[in-house]
Tab-separated table of C-alpha atoms in Angstrom:
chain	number	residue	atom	x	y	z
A	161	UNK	CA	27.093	-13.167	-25.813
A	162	UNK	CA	25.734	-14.567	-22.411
A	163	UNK	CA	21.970	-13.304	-21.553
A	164	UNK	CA	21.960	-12.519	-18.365
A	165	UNK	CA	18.761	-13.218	-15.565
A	166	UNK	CA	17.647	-10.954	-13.034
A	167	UNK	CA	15.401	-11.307	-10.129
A	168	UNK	CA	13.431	-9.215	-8.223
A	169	UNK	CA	12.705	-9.588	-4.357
A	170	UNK	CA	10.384	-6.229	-3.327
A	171	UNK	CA	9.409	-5.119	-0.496
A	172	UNK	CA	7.083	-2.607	1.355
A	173	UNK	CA	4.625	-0.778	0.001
A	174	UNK	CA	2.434	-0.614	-3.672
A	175	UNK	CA	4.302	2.493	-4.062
A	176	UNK	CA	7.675	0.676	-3.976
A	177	UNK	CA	6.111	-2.090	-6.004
A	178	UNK	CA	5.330	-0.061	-8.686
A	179	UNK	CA	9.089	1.489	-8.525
A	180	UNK	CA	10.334	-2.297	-9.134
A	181	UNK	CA	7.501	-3.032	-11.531
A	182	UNK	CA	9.337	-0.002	-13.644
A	183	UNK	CA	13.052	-1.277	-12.911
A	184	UNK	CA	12.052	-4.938	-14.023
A	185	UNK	CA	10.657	-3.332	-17.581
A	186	UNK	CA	13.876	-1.173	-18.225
A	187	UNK	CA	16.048	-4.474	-17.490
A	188	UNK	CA	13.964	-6.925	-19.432
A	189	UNK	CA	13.620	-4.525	-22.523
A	190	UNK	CA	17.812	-3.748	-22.307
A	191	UNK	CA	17.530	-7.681	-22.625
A	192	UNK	CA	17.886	-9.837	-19.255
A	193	UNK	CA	15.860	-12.363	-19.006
A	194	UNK	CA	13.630	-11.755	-15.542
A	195	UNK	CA	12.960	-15.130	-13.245
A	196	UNK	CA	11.501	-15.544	-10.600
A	197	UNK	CA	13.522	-17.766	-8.450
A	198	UNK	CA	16.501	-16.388	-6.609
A	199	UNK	CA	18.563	-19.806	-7.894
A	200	UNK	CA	17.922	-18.815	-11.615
A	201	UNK	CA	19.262	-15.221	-11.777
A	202	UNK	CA	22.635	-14.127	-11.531
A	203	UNK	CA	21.800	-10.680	-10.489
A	204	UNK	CA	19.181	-10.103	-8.127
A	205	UNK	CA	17.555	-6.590	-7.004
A	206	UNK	CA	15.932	-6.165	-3.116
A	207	UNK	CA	13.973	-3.702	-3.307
A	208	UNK	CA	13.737	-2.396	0.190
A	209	UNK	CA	11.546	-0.768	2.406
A	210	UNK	CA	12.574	1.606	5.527
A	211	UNK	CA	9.717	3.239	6.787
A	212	UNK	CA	9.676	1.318	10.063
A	213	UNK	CA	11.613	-0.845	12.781
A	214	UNK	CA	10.287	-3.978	11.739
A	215	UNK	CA	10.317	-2.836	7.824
A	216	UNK	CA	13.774	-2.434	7.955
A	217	UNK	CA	14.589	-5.515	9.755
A	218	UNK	CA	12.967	-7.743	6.916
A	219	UNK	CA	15.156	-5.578	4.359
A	220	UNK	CA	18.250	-6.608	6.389
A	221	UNK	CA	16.981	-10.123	7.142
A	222	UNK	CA	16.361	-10.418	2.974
A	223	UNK	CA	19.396	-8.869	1.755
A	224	UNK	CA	21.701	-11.638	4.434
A	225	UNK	CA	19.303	-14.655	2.778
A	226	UNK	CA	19.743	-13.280	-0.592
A	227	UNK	CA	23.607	-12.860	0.277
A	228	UNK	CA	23.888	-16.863	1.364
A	229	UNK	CA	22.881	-17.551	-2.422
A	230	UNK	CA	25.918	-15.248	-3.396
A	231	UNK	CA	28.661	-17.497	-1.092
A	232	UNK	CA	27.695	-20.445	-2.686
A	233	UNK	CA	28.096	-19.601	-6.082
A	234	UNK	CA	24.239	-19.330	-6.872
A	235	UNK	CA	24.115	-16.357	-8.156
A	236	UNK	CA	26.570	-13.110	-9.309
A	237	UNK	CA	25.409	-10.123	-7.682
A	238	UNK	CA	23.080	-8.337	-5.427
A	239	UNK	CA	22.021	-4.443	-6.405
A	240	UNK	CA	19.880	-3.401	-2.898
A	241	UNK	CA	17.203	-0.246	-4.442
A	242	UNK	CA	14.611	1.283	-2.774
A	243	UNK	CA	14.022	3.234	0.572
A	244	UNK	CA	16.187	1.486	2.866
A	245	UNK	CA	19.238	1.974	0.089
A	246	UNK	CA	18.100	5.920	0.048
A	247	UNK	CA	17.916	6.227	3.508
A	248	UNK	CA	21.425	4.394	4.485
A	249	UNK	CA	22.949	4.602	1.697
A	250	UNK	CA	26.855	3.497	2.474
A	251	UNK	CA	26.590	1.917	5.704
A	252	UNK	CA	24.705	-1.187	3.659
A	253	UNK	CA	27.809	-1.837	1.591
A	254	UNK	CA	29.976	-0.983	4.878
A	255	UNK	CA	28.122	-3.708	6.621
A	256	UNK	CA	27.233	-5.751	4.406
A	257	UNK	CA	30.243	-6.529	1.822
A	258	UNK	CA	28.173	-9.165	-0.392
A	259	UNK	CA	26.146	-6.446	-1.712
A	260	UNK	CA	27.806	-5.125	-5.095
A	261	UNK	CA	25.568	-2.181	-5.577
A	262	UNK	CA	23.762	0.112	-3.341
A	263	UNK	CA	21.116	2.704	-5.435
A	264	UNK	CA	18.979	5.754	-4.432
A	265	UNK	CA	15.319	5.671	-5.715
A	266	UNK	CA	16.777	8.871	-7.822
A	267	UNK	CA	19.313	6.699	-9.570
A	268	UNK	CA	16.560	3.864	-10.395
A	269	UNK	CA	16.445	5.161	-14.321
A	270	UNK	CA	20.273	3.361	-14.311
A	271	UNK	CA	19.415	0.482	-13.223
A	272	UNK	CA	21.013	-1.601	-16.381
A	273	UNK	CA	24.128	-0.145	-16.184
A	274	UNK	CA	24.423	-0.559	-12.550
A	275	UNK	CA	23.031	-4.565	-13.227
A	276	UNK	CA	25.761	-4.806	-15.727
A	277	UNK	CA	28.680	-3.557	-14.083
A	278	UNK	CA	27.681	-5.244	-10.696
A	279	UNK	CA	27.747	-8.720	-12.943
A	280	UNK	CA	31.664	-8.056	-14.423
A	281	UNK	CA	32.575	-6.963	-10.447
A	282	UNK	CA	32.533	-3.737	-10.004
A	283	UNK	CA	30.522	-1.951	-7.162
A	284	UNK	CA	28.673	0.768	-7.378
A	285	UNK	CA	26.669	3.468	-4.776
A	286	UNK	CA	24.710	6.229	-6.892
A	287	UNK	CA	22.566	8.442	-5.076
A	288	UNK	CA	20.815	11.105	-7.482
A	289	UNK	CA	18.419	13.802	-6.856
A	290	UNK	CA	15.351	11.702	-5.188
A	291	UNK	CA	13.159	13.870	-7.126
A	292	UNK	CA	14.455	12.339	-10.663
A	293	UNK	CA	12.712	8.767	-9.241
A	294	UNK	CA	10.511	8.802	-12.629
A	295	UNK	CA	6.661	9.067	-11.390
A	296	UNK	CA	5.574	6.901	-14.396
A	297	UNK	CA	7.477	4.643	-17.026
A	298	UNK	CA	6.858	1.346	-18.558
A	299	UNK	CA	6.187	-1.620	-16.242
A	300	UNK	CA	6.181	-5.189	-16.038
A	301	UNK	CA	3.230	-5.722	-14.191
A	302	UNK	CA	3.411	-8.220	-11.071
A	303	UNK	CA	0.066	-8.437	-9.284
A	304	UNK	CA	-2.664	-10.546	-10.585
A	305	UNK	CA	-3.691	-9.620	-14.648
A	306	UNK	CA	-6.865	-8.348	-13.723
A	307	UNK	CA	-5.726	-5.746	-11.083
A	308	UNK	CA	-3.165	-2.982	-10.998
A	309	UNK	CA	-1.819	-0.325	-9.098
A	310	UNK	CA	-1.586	3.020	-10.057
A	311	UNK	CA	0.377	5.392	-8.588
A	312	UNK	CA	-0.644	9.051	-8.999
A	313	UNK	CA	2.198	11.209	-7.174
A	314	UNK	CA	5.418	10.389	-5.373
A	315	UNK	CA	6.803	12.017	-2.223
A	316	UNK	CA	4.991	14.000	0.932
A	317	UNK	CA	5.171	17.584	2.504
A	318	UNK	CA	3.101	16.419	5.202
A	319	UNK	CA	5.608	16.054	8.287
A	320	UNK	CA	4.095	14.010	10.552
A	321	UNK	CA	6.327	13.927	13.520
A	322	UNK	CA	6.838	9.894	13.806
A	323	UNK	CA	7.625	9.393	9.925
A	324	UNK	CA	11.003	9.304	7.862
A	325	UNK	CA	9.053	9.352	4.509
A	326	UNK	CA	9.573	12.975	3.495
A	327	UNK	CA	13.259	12.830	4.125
A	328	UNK	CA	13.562	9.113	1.973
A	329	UNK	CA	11.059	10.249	-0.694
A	330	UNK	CA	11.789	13.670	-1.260
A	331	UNK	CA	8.453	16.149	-2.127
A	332	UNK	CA	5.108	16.244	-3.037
A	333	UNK	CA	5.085	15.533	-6.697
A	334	UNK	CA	1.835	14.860	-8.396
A	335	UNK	CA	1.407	13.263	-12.245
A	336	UNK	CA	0.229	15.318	-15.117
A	337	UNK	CA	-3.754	14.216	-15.344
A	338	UNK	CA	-2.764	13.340	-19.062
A	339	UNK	CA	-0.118	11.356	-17.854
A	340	UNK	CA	-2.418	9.028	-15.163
A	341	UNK	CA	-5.186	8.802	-17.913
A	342	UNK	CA	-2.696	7.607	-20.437
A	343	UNK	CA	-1.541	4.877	-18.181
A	344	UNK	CA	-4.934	3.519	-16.857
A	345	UNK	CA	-5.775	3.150	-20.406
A	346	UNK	CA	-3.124	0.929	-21.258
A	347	UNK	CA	-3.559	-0.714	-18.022
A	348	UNK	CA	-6.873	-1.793	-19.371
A	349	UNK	CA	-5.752	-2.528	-22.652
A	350	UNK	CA	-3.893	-5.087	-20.907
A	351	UNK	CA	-7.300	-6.996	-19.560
A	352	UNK	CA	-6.693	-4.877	-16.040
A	353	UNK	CA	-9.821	-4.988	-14.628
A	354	UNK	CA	-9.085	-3.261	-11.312
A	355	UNK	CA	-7.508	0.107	-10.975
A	356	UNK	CA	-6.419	0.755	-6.956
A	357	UNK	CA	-5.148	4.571	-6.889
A	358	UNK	CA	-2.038	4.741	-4.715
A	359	UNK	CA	0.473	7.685	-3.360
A	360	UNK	CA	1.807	8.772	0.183
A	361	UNK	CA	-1.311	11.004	0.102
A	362	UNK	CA	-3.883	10.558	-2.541
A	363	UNK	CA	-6.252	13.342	-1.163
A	364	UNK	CA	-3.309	16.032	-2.233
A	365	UNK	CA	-3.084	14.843	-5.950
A	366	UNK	CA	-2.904	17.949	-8.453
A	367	UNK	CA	-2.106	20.591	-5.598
A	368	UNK	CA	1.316	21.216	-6.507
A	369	UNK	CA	0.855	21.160	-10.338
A	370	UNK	CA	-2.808	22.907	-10.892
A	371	UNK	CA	-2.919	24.583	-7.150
A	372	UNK	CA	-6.326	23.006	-6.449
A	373	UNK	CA	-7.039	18.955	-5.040
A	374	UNK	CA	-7.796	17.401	-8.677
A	375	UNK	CA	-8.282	14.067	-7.187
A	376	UNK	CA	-12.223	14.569	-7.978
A	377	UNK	CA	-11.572	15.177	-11.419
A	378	UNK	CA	-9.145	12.836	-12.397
A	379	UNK	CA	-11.434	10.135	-11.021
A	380	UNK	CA	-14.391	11.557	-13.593
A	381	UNK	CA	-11.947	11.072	-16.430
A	382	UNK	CA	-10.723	7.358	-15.074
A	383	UNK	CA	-14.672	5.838	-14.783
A	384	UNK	CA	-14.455	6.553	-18.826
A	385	UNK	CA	-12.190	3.922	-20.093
A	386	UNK	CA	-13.780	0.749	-21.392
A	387	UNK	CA	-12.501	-2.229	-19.503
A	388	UNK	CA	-12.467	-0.513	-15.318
A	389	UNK	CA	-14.848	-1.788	-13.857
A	390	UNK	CA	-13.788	-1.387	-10.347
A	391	UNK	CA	-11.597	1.962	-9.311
A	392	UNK	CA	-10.424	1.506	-5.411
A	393	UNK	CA	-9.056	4.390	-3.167
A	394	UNK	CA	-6.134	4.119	-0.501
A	395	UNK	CA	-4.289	6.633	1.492
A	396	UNK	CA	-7.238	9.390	1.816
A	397	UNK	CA	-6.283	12.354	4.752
A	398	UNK	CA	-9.218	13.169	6.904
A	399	UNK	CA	-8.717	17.114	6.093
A	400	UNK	CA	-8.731	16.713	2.296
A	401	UNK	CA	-11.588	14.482	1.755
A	402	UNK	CA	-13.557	16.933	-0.414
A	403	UNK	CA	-17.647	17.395	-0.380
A	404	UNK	CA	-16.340	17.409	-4.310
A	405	UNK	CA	-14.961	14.207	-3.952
A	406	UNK	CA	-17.576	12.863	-1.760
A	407	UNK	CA	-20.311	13.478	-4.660
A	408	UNK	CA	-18.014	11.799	-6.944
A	409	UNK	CA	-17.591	8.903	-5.275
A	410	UNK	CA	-21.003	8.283	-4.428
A	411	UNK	CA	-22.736	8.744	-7.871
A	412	UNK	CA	-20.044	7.206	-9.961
A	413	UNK	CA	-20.809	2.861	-10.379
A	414	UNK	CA	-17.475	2.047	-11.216
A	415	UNK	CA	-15.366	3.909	-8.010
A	416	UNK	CA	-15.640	1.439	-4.816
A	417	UNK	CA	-17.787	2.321	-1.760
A	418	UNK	CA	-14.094	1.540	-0.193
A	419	UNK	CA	-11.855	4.150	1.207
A	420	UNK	CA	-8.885	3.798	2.967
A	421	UNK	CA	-8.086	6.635	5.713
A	422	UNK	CA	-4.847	6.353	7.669
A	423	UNK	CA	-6.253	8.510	10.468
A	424	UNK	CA	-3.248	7.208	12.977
A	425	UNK	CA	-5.088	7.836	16.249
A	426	UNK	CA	-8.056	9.416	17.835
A	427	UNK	CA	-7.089	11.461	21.040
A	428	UNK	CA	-6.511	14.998	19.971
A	429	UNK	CA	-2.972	15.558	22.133
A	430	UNK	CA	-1.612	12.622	20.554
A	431	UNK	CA	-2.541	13.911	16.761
A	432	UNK	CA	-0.982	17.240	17.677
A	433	UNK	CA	2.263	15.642	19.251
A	434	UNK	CA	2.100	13.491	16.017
A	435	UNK	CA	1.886	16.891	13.727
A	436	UNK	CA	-1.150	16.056	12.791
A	437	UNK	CA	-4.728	17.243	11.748
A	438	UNK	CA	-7.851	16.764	13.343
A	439	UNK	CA	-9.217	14.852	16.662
A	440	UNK	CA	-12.318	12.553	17.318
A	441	UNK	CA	-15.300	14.561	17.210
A	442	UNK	CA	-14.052	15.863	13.623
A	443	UNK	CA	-13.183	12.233	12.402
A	444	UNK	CA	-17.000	11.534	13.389
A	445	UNK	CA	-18.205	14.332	11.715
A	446	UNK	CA	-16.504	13.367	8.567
A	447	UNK	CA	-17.297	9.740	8.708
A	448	UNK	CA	-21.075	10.314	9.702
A	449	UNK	CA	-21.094	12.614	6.481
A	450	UNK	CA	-19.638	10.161	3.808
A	451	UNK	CA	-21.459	7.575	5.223
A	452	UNK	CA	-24.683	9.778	4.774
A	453	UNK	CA	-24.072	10.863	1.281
A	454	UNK	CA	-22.051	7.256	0.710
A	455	UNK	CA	-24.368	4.161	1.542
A	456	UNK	CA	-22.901	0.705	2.226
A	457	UNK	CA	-19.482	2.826	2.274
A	458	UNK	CA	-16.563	0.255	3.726
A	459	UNK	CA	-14.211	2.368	5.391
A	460	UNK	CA	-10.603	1.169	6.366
A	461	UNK	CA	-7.743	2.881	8.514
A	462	UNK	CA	-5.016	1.928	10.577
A	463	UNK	CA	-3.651	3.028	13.871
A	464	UNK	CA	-0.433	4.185	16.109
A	465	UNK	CA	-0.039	2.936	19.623
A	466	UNK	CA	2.541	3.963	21.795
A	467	UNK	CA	3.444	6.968	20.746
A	468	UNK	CA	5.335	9.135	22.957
A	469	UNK	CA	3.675	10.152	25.786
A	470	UNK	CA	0.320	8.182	24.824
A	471	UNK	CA	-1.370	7.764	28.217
A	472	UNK	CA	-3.673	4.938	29.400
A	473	UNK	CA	-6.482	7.469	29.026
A	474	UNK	CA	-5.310	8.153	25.477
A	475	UNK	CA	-5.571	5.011	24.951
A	476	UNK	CA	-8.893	4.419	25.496
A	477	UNK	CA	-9.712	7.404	23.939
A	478	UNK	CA	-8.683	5.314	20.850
A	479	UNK	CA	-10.777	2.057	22.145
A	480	UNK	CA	-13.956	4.161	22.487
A	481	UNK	CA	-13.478	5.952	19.259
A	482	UNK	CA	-13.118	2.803	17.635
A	483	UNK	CA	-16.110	1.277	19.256
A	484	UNK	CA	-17.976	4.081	18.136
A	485	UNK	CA	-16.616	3.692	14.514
A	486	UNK	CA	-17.038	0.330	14.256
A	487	UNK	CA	-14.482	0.471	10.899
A	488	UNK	CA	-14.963	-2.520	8.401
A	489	UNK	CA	-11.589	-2.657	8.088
A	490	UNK	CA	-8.487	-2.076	10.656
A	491	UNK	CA	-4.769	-2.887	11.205
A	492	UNK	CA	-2.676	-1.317	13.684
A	493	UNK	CA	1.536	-0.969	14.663
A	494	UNK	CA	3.237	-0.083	17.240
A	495	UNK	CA	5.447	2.901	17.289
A	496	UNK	CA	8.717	2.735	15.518
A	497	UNK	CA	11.440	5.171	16.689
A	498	UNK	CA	12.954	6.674	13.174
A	499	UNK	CA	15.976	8.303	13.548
A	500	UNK	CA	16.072	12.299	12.000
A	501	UNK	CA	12.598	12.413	13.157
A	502	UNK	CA	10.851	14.759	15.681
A	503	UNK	CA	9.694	11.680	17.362
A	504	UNK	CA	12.782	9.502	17.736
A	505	UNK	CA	14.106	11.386	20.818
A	506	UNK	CA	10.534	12.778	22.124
A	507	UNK	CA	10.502	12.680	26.229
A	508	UNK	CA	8.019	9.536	27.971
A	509	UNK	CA	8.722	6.813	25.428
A	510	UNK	CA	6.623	4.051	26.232
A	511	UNK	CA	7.927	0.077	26.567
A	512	UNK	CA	7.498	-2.043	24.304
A	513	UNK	CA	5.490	-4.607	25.925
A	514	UNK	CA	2.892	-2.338	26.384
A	515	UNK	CA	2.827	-1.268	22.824
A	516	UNK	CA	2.402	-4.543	21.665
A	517	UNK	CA	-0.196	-5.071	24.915
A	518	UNK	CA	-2.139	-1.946	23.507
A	519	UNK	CA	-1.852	-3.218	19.741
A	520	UNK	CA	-3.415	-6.720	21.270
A	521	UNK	CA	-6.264	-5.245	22.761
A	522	UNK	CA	-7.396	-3.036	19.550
A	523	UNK	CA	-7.103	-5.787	17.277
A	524	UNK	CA	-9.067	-7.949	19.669
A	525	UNK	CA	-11.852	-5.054	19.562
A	526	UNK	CA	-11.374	-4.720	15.748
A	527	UNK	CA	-12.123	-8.692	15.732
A	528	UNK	CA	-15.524	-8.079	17.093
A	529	UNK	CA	-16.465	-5.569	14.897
A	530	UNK	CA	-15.611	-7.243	11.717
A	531	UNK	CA	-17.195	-10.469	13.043
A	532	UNK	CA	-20.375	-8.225	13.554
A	533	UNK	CA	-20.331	-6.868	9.883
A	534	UNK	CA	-19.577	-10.425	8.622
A	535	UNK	CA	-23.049	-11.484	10.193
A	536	UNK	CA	-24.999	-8.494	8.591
A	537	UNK	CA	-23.646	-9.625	5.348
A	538	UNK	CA	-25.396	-13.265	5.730
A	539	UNK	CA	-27.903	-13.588	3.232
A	540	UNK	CA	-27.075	-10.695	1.006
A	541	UNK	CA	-25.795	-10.984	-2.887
A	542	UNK	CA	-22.287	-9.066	-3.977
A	543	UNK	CA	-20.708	-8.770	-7.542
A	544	UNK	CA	-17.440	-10.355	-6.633
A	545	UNK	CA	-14.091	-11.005	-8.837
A	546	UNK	CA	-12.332	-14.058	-8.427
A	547	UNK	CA	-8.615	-13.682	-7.380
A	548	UNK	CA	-7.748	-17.308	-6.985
A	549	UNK	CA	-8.203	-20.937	-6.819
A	550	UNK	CA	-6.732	-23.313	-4.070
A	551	UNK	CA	-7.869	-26.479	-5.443
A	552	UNK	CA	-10.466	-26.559	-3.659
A	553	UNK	CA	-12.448	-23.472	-3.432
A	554	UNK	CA	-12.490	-20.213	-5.398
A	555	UNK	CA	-11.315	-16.913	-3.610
A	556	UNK	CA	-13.117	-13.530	-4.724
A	557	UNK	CA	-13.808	-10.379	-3.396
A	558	UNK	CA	-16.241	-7.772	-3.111
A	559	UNK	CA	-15.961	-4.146	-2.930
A	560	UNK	CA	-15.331	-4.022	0.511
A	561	UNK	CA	-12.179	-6.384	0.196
A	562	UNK	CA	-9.058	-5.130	-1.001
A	563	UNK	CA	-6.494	-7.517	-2.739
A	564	UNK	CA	-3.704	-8.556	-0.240
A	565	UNK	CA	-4.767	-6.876	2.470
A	566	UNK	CA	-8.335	-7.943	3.209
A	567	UNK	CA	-9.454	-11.478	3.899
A	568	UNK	CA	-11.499	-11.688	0.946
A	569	UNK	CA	-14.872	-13.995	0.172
A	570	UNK	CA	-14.510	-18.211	0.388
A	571	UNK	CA	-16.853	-19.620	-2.563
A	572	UNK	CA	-18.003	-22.763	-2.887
A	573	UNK	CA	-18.773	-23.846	-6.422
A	574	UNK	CA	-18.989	-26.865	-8.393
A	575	UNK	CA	-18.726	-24.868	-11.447
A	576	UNK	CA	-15.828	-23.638	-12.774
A	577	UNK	CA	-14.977	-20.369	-12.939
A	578	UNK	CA	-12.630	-17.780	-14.349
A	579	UNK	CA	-9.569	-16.261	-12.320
A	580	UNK	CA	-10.651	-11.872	-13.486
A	581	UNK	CA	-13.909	-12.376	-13.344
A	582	UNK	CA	-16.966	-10.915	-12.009
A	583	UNK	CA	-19.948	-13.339	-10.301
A	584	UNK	CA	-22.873	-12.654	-8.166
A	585	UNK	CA	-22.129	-14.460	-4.847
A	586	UNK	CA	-24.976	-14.783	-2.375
A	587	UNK	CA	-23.064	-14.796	1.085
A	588	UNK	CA	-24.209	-18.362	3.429
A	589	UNK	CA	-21.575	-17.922	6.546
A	590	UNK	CA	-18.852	-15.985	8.273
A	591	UNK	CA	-16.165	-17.092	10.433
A	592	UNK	CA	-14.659	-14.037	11.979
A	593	UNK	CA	-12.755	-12.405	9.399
A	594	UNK	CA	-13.642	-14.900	6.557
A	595	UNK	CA	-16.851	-15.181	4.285
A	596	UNK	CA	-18.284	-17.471	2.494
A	597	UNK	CA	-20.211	-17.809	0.019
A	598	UNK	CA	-21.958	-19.715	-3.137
A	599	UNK	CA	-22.033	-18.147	-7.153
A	600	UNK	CA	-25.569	-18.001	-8.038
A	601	UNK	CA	-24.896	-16.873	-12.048
């Protein structure tokens, strides 16, 4: 009997990575064999993103590539998972004949049997409950050994006006505490190093199961396990970042003075009309608190332009707020009009060229700052892990660089080192975004 390949291109976000980390596990233990190139599989799996304009247009762009391997006989079949299959569901096979299956993120535990019947011809489109996506399963890991994601709830009650998330992930749902411990001790059993903490809204963890934000606690229980030595924090809300959790982060070694908080914009109008919480004098209360009870803290966000109705004053509302801020760590995008949202028919919808004009100038400011932190760092000494080599210098980080996001530290080192693990760099130079620096143990 033939053993079949499959391949896996993903998409989007950790969260979806860890969704296709799962599927890869189910198919390799039902026996496929899982490759990496798209020319050695004969099924392969996109799975898709479709939070955004631009996200979506890379799922499309993908799934026509993948679809050129199909015509010429490369491979078998094409199975298209994830958020853009849960959001469109049959207009991808309507449009795009090549693909043989089409599966909701609910329908992701049948991912074999859709594989194999997509490989003897027959098409399938299975959309179950998007609340039976599992939360946790077995996974082939595919970041780096020594760092992992972990994904502590699925889903978002949060509405925010702009975003098609609750509607293509379904609800809140957080993991049993038991559950999330289990898995970051395996994790570490496997030489994982590196835990980064992921869900649409990390802050809200344990509110639907134990009616109180656990996120506190489960951290005390994850700083136990032998092996963590680094535990890193992304998608934080303003209006749920605990004094609780504040304490905890600051007295526990092992949880990174790194906190990412996707605060969207600054000018209070625009976070209403965006359905959400909070404006820029509270931001800079909250910031100037954690940053008080947190030192050295390295705080990242990202930011909205163009919203709806977003005037030039709004606007550099933002710019001054940001100025004031002076985050270590920023990205920004330009409004994406989702259909089924609040926002995708919203009155005073502003041209695209001056979104992307707006998004210019903030990353332009954001340059400066993070030039201006890369000085300060001149001359100091980090604990850094080393992600990489590129045969010719090693690339680490510190704990205010996140893996695949952040540009990470440059070291230049005539000794060899190991890819996992942790060195004392003394930083010599900067060069805007980039560091560099020299191991001194």
């Amino acid at each position: 009997m033939k053993k079949f390949k499959a391949g896996m291109i993903s998409l989007g976000c950790p969260k979806n990575q860890v969704d296709g980390e799962i599927i890869l596990s189910k198919l390799k233990d039902s026996g496929f064999d899982i490759v990496s190139e798209i020319e050695e599989a004969d099924v392969m799996i996109i799975n898709t993103c479709g939070f955004i304009e631009s996200a979506k247009q890379e799922a499309i762009e993908t799934i026509l590539e993948v679809a050129e391997y199909k015509k010429a006989g490369l491979i078998s079949a094409i199975v298209v998972t994830g958020c853009l299959a849960e959001r469109y569901q049959d207009e991808i096979s309507k449009e795009m004949p090549e693909v043989d299956a089409v599966v909701g993120i609910g329908s992701n535990s049948d991912i074999v049997k859709i594989c194999q019947k997509a490989l003897i011809g027959l098409k399938t489109n299975v959309f179950l409950d998007k609340c039976l996506l599992p939360l946790s399963d077995k996974r082939l890991i595919s970041t780096p050994s020594h760092w992992a994601y972990l994904k502590i709830s699925d889903g978002c009650d949060n509405k925010c006006s702009y975003c098609a998330i609750p509607s293509i992930r379904g609800k809140f749902r957080s993991r049993e505490l038991e559950d999330v411990i289990s898995e970051a001790k395996n994790l570490a059993s496997w030489g994982v190093k590196e835990l980064i903490l992921i869900a649409q809204d990390t802050t809200k963890y344990g509110l639907d199961l134990y009616g109180e934000y656990k996120l506190d606690v489960l951290l005390k229980e994850l700083v136990k396990i032998d092996g963590i030595e680094w535990i890193r924090l992304y998608y934080c809300y303003p209006e749920r970042i605990t004094d609780s959790l504040i304490d905890v982060i600051a007295s526990e070694e092992k949880i990174c003075k790194y906190i990412d908080i996707p605060l969207q914009h600054a000018n209070a109008q625009v976070l209403k009309n965006m359905n959400r919480a909070g404006d820029s004098e509270s931001y800079k209360k909250l910031i100037a608190k954690m940053r008080n009870r947190i030192p050295d803290l390295a705080l990242r966000t990202t930011f909205m332009v163009g919203f709806p109705g977003e005037t030039d004053a709004q606007f550099e509302d933002l710019c001054t707020f940001i100025k004031d801020i002076g985050f270590d760590k920023m990205g920004s995008f330009t409004f994406s009009p989702e259909e089924d949202t609040p926002a995708y028919d919203m009155p005073n919808q502003i041209d695209e060229a001056v979104k992307l004009r707006r998004q210019e100038v903030l990353m332009d400011e954001q340059y400066s700052i993070t030039e201006k932190a890369n000085k300060s760092r001149v001359g100091k000494t980090y604990k850094v892990v080393i992600d990489e080599f590129d045969g010719v210098n090693y690339i680490g980080r510190a704990y205010f660089d996140s893996p695949e996001i952040d540009s990470g530290i440059i070291i230049e080192n005539d000794n060899e080192l190991k890819i996992g693990c942790f060195y004392e760099v003394l930083i010599t130079d900067y060069n805007g975004y980039d560091l560099k620096g020299k191991c001194i143990n």
